[in-house]
Short mmCIF file of C-alpha atoms and ligand atoms in Angstrom, two decimals:
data_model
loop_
_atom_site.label_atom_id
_atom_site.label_comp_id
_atom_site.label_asym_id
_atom_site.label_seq_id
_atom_site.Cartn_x
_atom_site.Cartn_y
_atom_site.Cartn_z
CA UNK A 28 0.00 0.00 0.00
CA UNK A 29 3.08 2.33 0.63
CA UNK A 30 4.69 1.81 -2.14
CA UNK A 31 1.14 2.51 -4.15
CA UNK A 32 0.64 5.76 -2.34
CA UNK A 33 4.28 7.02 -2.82
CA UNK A 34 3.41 6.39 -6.80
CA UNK A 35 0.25 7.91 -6.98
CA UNK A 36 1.61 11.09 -5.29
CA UNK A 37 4.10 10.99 -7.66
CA UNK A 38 1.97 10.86 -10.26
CA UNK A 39 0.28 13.70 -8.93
CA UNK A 40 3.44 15.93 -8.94
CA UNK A 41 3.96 14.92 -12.76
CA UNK A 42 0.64 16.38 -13.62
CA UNK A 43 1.14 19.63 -15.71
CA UNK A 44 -2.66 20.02 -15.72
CA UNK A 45 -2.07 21.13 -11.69
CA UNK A 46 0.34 24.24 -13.54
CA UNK A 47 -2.62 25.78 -14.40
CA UNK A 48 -4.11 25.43 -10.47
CA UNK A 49 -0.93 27.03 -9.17
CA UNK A 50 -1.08 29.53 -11.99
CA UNK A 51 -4.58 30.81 -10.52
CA UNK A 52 -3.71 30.61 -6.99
CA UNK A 53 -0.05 32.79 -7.47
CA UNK A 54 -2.34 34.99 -9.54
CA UNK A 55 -4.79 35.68 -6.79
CA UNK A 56 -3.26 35.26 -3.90
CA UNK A 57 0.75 35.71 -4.76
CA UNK A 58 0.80 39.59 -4.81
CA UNK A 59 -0.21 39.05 -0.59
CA UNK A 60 3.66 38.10 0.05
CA UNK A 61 4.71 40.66 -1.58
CA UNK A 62 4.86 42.21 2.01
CA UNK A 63 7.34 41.18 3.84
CA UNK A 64 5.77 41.89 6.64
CA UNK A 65 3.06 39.30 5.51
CA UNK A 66 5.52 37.00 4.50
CA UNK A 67 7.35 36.86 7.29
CA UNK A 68 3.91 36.30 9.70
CA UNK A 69 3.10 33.53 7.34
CA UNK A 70 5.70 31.60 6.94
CA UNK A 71 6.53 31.19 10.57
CA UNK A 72 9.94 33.40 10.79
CA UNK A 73 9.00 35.03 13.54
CA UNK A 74 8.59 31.36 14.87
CA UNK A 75 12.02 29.73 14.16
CA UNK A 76 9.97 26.88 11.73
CA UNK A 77 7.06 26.99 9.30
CA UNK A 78 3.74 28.40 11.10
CA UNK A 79 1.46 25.68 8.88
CA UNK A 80 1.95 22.60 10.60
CA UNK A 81 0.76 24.03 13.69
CA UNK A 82 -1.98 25.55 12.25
CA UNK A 83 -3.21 22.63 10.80
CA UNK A 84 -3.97 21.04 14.32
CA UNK A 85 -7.08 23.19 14.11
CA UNK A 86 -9.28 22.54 11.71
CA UNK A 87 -8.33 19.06 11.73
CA UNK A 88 -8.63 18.71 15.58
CA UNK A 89 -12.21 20.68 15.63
CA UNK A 90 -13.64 18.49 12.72
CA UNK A 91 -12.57 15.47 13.75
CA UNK A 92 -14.15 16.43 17.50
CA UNK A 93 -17.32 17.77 15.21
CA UNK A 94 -17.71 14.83 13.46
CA UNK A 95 -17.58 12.57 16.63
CA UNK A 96 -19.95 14.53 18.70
CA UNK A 97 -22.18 13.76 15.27
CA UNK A 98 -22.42 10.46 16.18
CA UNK A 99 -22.73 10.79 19.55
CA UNK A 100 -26.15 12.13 18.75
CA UNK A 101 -29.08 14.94 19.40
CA UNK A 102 -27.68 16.26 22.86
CA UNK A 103 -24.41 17.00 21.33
CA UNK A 104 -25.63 19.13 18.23
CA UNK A 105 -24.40 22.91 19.66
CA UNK A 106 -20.78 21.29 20.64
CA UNK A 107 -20.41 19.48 16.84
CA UNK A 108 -22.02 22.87 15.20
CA UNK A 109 -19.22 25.21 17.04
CA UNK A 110 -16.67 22.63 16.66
CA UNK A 111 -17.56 22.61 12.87
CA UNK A 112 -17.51 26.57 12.42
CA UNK A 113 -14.07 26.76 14.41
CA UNK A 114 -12.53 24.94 12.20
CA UNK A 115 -13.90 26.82 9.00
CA UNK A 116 -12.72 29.88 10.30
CA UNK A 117 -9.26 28.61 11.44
CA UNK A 118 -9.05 27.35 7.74
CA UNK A 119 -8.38 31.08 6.48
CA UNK A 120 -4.98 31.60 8.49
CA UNK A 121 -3.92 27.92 8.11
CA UNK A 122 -4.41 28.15 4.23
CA UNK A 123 -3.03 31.26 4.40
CA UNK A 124 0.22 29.60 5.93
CA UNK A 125 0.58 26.96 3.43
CA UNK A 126 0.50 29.18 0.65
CA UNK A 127 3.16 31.42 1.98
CA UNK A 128 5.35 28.36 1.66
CA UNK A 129 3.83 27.15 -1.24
CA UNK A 130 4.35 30.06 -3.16
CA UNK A 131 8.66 29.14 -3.69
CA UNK A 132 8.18 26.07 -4.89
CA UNK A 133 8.34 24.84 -8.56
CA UNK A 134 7.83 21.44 -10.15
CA UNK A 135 6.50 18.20 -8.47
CA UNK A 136 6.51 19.92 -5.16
CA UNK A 137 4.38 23.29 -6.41
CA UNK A 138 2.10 20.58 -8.25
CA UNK A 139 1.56 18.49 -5.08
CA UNK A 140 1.20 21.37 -3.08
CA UNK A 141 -1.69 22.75 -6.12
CA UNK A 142 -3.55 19.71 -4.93
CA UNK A 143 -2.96 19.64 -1.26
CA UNK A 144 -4.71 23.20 -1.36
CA UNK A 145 -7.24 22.20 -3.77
CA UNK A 146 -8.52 18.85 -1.64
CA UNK A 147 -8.53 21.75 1.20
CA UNK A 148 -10.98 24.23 -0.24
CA UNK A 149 -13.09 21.55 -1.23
CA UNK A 150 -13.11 20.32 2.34
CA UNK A 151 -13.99 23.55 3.18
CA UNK A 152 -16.29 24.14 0.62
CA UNK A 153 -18.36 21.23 1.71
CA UNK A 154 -18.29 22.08 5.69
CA UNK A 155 -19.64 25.30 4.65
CA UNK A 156 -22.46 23.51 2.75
CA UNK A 157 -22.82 21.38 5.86
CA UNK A 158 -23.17 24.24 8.54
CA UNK A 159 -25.99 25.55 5.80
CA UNK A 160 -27.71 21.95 5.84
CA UNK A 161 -27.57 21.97 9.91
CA UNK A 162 -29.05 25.56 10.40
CA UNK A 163 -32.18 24.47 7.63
CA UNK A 164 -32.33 21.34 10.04
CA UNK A 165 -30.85 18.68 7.56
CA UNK A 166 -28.24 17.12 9.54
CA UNK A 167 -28.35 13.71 8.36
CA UNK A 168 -27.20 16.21 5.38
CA UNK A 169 -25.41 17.98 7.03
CA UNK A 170 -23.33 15.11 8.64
CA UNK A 171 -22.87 13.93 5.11
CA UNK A 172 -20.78 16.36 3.71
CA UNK A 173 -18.93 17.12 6.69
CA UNK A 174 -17.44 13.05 6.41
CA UNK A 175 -16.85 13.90 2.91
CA UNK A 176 -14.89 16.79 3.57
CA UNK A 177 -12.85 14.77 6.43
CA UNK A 178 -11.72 12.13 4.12
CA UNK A 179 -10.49 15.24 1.89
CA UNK A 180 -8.47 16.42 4.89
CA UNK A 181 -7.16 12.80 5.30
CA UNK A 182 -5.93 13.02 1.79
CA UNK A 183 -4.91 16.46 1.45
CA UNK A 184 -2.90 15.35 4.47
CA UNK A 185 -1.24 12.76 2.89
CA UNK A 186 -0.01 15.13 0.08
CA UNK A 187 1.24 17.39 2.83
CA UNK A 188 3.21 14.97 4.47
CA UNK A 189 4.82 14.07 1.24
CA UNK A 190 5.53 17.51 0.71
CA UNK A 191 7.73 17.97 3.59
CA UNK A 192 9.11 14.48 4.26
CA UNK A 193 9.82 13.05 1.03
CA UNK A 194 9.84 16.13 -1.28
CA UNK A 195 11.55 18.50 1.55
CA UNK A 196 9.39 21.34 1.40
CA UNK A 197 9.80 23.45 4.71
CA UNK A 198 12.79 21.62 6.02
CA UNK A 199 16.03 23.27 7.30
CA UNK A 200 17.89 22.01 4.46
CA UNK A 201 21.07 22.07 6.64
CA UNK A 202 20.02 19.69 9.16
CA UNK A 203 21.95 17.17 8.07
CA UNK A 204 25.84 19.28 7.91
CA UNK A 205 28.13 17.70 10.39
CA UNK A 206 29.77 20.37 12.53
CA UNK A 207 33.06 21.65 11.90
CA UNK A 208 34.60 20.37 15.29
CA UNK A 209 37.71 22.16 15.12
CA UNK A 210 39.11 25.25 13.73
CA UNK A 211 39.65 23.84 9.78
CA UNK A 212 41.49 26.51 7.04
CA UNK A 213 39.60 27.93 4.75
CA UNK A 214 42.94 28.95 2.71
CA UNK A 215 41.47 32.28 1.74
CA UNK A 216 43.30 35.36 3.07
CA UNK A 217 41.58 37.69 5.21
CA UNK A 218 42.25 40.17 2.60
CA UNK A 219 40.58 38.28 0.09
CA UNK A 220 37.07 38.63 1.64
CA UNK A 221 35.77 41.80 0.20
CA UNK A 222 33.21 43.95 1.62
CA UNK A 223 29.64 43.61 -0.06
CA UNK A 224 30.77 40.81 -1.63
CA UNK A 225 29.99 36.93 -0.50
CA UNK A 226 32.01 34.46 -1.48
CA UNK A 227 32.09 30.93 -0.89
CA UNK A 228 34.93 28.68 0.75
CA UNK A 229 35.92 25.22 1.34
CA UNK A 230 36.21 24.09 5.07
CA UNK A 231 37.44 20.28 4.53
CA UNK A 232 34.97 18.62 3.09
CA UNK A 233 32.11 21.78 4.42
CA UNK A 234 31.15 25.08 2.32
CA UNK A 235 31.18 27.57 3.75
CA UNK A 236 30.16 31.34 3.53
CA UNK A 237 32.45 33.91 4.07
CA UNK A 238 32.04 37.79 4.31
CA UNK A 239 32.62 41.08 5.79
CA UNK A 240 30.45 42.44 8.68
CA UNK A 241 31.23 45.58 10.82
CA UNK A 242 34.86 45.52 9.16
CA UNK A 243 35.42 41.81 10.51
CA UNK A 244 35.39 38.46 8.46
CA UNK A 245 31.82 36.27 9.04
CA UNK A 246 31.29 32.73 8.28
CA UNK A 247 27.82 31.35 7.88
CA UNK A 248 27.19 28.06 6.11
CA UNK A 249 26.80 27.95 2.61
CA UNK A 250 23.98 26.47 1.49
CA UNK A 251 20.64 28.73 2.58
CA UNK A 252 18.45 26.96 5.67
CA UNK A 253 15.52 27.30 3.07
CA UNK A 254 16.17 25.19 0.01
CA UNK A 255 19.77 24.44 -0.13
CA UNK A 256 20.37 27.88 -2.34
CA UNK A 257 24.05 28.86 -2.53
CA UNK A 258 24.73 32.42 -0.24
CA UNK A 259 27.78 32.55 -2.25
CA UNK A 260 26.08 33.61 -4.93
CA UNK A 261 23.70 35.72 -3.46
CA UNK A 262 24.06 39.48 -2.32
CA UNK A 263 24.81 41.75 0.57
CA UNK A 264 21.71 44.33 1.45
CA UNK A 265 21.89 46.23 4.44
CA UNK A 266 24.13 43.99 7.01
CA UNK A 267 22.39 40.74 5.30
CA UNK A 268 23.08 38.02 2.18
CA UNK A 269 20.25 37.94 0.25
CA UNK A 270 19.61 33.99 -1.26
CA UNK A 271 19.54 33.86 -4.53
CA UNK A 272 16.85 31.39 -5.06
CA UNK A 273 13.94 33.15 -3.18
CA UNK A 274 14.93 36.33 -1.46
CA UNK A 275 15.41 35.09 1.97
CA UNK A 276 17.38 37.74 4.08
CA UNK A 277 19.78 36.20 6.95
CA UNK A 278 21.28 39.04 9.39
CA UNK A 279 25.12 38.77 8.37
CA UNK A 280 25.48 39.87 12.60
CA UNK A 281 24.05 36.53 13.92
CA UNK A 282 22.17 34.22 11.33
CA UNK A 283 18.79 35.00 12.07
CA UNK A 284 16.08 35.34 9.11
CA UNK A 285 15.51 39.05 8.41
CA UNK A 286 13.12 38.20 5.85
CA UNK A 287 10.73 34.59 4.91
CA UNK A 288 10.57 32.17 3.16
CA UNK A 289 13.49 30.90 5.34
CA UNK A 290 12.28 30.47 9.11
CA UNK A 291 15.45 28.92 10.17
CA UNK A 292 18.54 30.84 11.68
CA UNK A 293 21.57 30.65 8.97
CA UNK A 294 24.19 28.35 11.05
CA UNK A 295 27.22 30.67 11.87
CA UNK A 296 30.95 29.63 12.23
CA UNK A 297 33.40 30.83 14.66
CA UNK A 298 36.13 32.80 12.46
CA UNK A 299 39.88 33.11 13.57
CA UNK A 300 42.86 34.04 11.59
CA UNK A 301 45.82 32.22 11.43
CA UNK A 302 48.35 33.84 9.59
CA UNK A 303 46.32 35.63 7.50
CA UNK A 304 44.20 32.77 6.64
CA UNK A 305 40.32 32.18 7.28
CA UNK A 306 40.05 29.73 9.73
CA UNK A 307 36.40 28.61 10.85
CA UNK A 308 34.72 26.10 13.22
CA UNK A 309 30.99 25.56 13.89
CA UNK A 310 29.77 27.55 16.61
CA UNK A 311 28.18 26.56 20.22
CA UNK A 312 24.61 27.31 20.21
CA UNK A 313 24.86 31.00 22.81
S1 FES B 418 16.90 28.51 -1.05
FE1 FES B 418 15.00 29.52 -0.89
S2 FES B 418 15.51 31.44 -0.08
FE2 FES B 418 17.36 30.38 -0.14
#
């Protein structure tokens, strides 16, 4: 059954009909994180990790609660009818939260994540049509389309999961970078590190990032916490690298995430010289 459910997803990411999904949802809703105010809310940066997964606890948890109170029967209609309009409403700011991630991905993962959001809306689509059905006293109805829009919830759940854990959407995409245990050369001279100007560097077998901050040498990993993009290549805007690949903004001073769709702190290296030469090594967590 795994194995079937890890093709048909795949399937589903090698659908260019889903294209046209995304296409409507960046044109509607992809102008909203142009803020990065917004962007940065909705992704989770002020968080340290993406805001959606927690979200996501909501509507789930208060339709799942609705629809067993449903079958619990008459005396527990109010507590299954507020359950059931929590969760609609906590929909808005969870979808809201996927798309902000959503919105920097391309190819299988941007197609998956087209039909995470479209099982979604349906789901809610249908618990809106059930909360009509209840209030016109229909509730066998009513109960109906709310089961129909939990087994889309099950399934756009599925497709979420894949997103993250086997496509590695929303990941810190340096998770798995050893530490550089002790002080390794990065045979660049000192002098060699411009200001304004990244550049990347070899640490053994580690890349590393290396520029100027405040007059002194900084050393960040390499690859961004986001999607793997290369700082290196990226550029320096206001005391911060910019990646290359989607904009994020890491505070050259310490790491942190000035600006989505990264939500994870840049790792930082300790920087020494040795004569003349970058040295680096991992730094302790402060
Ligand atoms: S890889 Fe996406 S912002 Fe860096």
């Amino acid at each position: 059954m795994a194995v079937a459910l890890h093709r048909l997803t795949e399937w589903i990411g090698q659908r260019p009909a889903l294209d046209k999904v995304g296409d409507g949802l960046m044109w509607v809703l992809g102008p909203t994180f142009n803020s990065r105010l917004v962007k940065n809310a909705a992704n989770g940066t002020w968080l340290g990790h993406p805001l959606h997964p927690l979200l996501v606890t909501l509507p789930i948890g208060t339709w799942v609660g609705s629809g067993l109170l449903d079958l619990l029967g008459e005396d527990n209609e109010q507590a299954a009818d507020t359950l059931l309009a929590t969760g609609v409403i906590s929909a808005l700011p969870t979808a809201m939260a996927g798309l902000a991630q959503w919105v920097d991905t391309y190819g299988p993962p941007r197609r998956v994540g087209a039909a995470h959001a479209l099982a979604n809306n349906v789901a809610v689509v249908l618990q809106l049509a059930s909360m009509v059905a209840r209030r016109r006293g229909r509730r066998g109805l009513g109960k109906g389309l709310s089961l129909g829009a939990l087994g889309l919830v099950a399934g756009a759940g599925y497709l979420g999961g894949h997103l993250s854990y086997v496509l590695g959407v929303g990941i810190d995409h340096t998770a798995f970078h050893d530490p550089v245990e002790d002080w390794t050369s990065t045979e660049v001279a000192a002098t060699a590190v411009e200001d304004g100007v990244p550049m990347t560097a070899q640490a053994g077998d580690r890349e590393v990032l290396l520029a100027r901050h405040g007059g002194e040498v900084v050393a960040y990993d390499a690859h961004c916490t986001h999607a793997g993009g290369p700082l290196g290549d990226g550029t320096i805007v206001d005391g911060c690298v910019r990646c290359p690949w989607h904009g994020s903004m890491f505070s050259l001073a310490d790491g942190s995430v000035v600006e989505a769709p990264a939500t994870t702190p840049q790792p930082r290296y300790d920087v020494r010289l040795s004569g003349g030469i970058v040295e680096v090594r991992s730094s302790s967590p402060a």
